[in-house]
PDB file of C-alpha atoms in Angstrom:
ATOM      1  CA  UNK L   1      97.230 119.884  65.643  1.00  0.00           C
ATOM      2  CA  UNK L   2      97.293 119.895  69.522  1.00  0.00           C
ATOM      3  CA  UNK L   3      97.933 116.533  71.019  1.00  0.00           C
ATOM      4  CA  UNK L   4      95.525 116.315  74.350  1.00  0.00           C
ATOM      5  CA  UNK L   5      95.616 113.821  76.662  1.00  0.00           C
ATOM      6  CA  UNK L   6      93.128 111.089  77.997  1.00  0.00           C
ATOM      7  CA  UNK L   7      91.853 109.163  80.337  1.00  0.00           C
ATOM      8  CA  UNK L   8      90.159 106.114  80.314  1.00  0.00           C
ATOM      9  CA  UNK L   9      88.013 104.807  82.891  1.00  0.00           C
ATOM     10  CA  UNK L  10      86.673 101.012  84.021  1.00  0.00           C
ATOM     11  CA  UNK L  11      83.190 100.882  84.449  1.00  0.00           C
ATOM     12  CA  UNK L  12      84.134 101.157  88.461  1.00  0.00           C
ATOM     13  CA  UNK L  13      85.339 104.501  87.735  1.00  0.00           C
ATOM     14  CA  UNK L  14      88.986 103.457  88.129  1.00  0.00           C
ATOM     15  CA  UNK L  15      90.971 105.271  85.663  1.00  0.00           C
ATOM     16  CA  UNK L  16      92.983 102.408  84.067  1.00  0.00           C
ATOM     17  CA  UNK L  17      95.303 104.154  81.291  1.00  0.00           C
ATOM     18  CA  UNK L  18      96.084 107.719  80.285  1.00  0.00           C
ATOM     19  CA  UNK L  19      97.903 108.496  77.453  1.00  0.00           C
ATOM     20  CA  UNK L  20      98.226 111.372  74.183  1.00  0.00           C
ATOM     21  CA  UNK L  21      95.432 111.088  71.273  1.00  0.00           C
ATOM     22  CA  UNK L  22      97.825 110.211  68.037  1.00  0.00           C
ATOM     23  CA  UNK L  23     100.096 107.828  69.679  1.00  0.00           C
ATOM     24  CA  UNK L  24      99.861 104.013  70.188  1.00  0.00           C
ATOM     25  CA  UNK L  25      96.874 103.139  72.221  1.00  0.00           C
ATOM     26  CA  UNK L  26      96.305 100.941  75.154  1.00  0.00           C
ATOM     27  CA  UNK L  27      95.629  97.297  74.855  1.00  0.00           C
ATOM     28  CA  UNK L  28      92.931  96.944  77.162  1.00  0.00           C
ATOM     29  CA  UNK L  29      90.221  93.805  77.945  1.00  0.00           C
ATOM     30  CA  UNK L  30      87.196  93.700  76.569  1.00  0.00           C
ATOM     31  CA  UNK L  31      84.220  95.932  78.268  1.00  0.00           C
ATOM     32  CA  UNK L  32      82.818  99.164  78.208  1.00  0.00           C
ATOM     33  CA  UNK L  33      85.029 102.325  79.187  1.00  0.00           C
ATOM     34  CA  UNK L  34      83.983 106.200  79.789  1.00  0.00           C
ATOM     35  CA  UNK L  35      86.884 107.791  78.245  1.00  0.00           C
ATOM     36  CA  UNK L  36      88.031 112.000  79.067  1.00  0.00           C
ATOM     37  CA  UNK L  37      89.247 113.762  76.993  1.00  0.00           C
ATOM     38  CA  UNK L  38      91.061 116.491  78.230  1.00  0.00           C
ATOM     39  CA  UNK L  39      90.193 119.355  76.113  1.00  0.00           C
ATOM     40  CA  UNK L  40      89.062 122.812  77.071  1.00  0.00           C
ATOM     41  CA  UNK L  41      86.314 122.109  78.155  1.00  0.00           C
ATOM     42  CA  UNK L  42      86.901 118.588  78.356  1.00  0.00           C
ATOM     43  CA  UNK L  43      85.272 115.624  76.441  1.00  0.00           C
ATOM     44  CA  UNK L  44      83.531 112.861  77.658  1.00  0.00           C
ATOM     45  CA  UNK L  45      82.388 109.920  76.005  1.00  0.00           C
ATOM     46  CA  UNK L  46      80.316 107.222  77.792  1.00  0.00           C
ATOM     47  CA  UNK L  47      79.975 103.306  76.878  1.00  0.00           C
ATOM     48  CA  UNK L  48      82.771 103.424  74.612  1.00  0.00           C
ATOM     49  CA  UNK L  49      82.718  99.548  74.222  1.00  0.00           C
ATOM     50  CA  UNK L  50      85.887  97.171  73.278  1.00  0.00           C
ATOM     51  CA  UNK L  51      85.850  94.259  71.713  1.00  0.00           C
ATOM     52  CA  UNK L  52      88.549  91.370  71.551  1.00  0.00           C
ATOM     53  CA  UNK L  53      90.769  91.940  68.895  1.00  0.00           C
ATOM     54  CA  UNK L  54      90.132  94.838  67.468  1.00  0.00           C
ATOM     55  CA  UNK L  55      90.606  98.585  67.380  1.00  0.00           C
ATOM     56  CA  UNK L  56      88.238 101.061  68.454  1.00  0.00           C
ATOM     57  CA  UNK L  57      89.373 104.643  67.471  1.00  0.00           C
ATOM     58  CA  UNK L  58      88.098 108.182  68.993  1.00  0.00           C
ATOM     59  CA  UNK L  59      88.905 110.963  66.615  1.00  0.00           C
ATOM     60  CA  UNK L  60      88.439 114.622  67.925  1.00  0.00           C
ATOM     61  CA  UNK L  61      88.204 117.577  65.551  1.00  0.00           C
ATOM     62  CA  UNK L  62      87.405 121.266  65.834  1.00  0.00           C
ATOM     63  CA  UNK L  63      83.872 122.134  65.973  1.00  0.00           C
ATOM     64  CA  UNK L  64      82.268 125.677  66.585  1.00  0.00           C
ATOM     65  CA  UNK L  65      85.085 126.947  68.501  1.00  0.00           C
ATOM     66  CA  UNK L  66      85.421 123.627  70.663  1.00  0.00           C
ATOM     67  CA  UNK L  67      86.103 120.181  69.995  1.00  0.00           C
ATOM     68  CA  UNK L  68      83.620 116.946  69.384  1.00  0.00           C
ATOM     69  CA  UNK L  69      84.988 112.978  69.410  1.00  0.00           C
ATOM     70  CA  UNK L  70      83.392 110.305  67.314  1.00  0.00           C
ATOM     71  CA  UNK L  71      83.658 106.904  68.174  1.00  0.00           C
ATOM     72  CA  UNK L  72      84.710 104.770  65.124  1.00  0.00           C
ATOM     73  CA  UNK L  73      86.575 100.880  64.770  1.00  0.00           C
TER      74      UNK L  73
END
């Protein structure tokens, strides 16, 4: 499997972590994020929204040739 890397975004469009899809994720605050995926093409997911305390997971898996994420806790 190909690790990509992401972005994630504030809703101000700051990009406040980036980081490689399998390894330890970012601790961030509660809100809603737009989060990039960089695959070819890349990936982006809007209102990914994250809650105190627990884990939101984005899983991306081959799909006709490209890629698609889900969104999942």
């Amino acid at each position: 499997v190909t690790a990509f890397s992401y972005t994630v975004y504030d809703v101000a469009g700051n990009a406040v972590y980036t980081g490689t899809l399998g390894d330890q994720g970012p601790k961030l605050p509660a809100g809603t994020y737009r989060v990039v995926i960089h695959t070819s093409p890349e990936i982006v997911i809007e209102q990914v929204v994250v809650s105190d305390q627990q884990t939101t997971r984005i899983k991306v898996e081959r799909s006709n040739g490209g890629y698609k994420a889900n969104v999942g806790g």
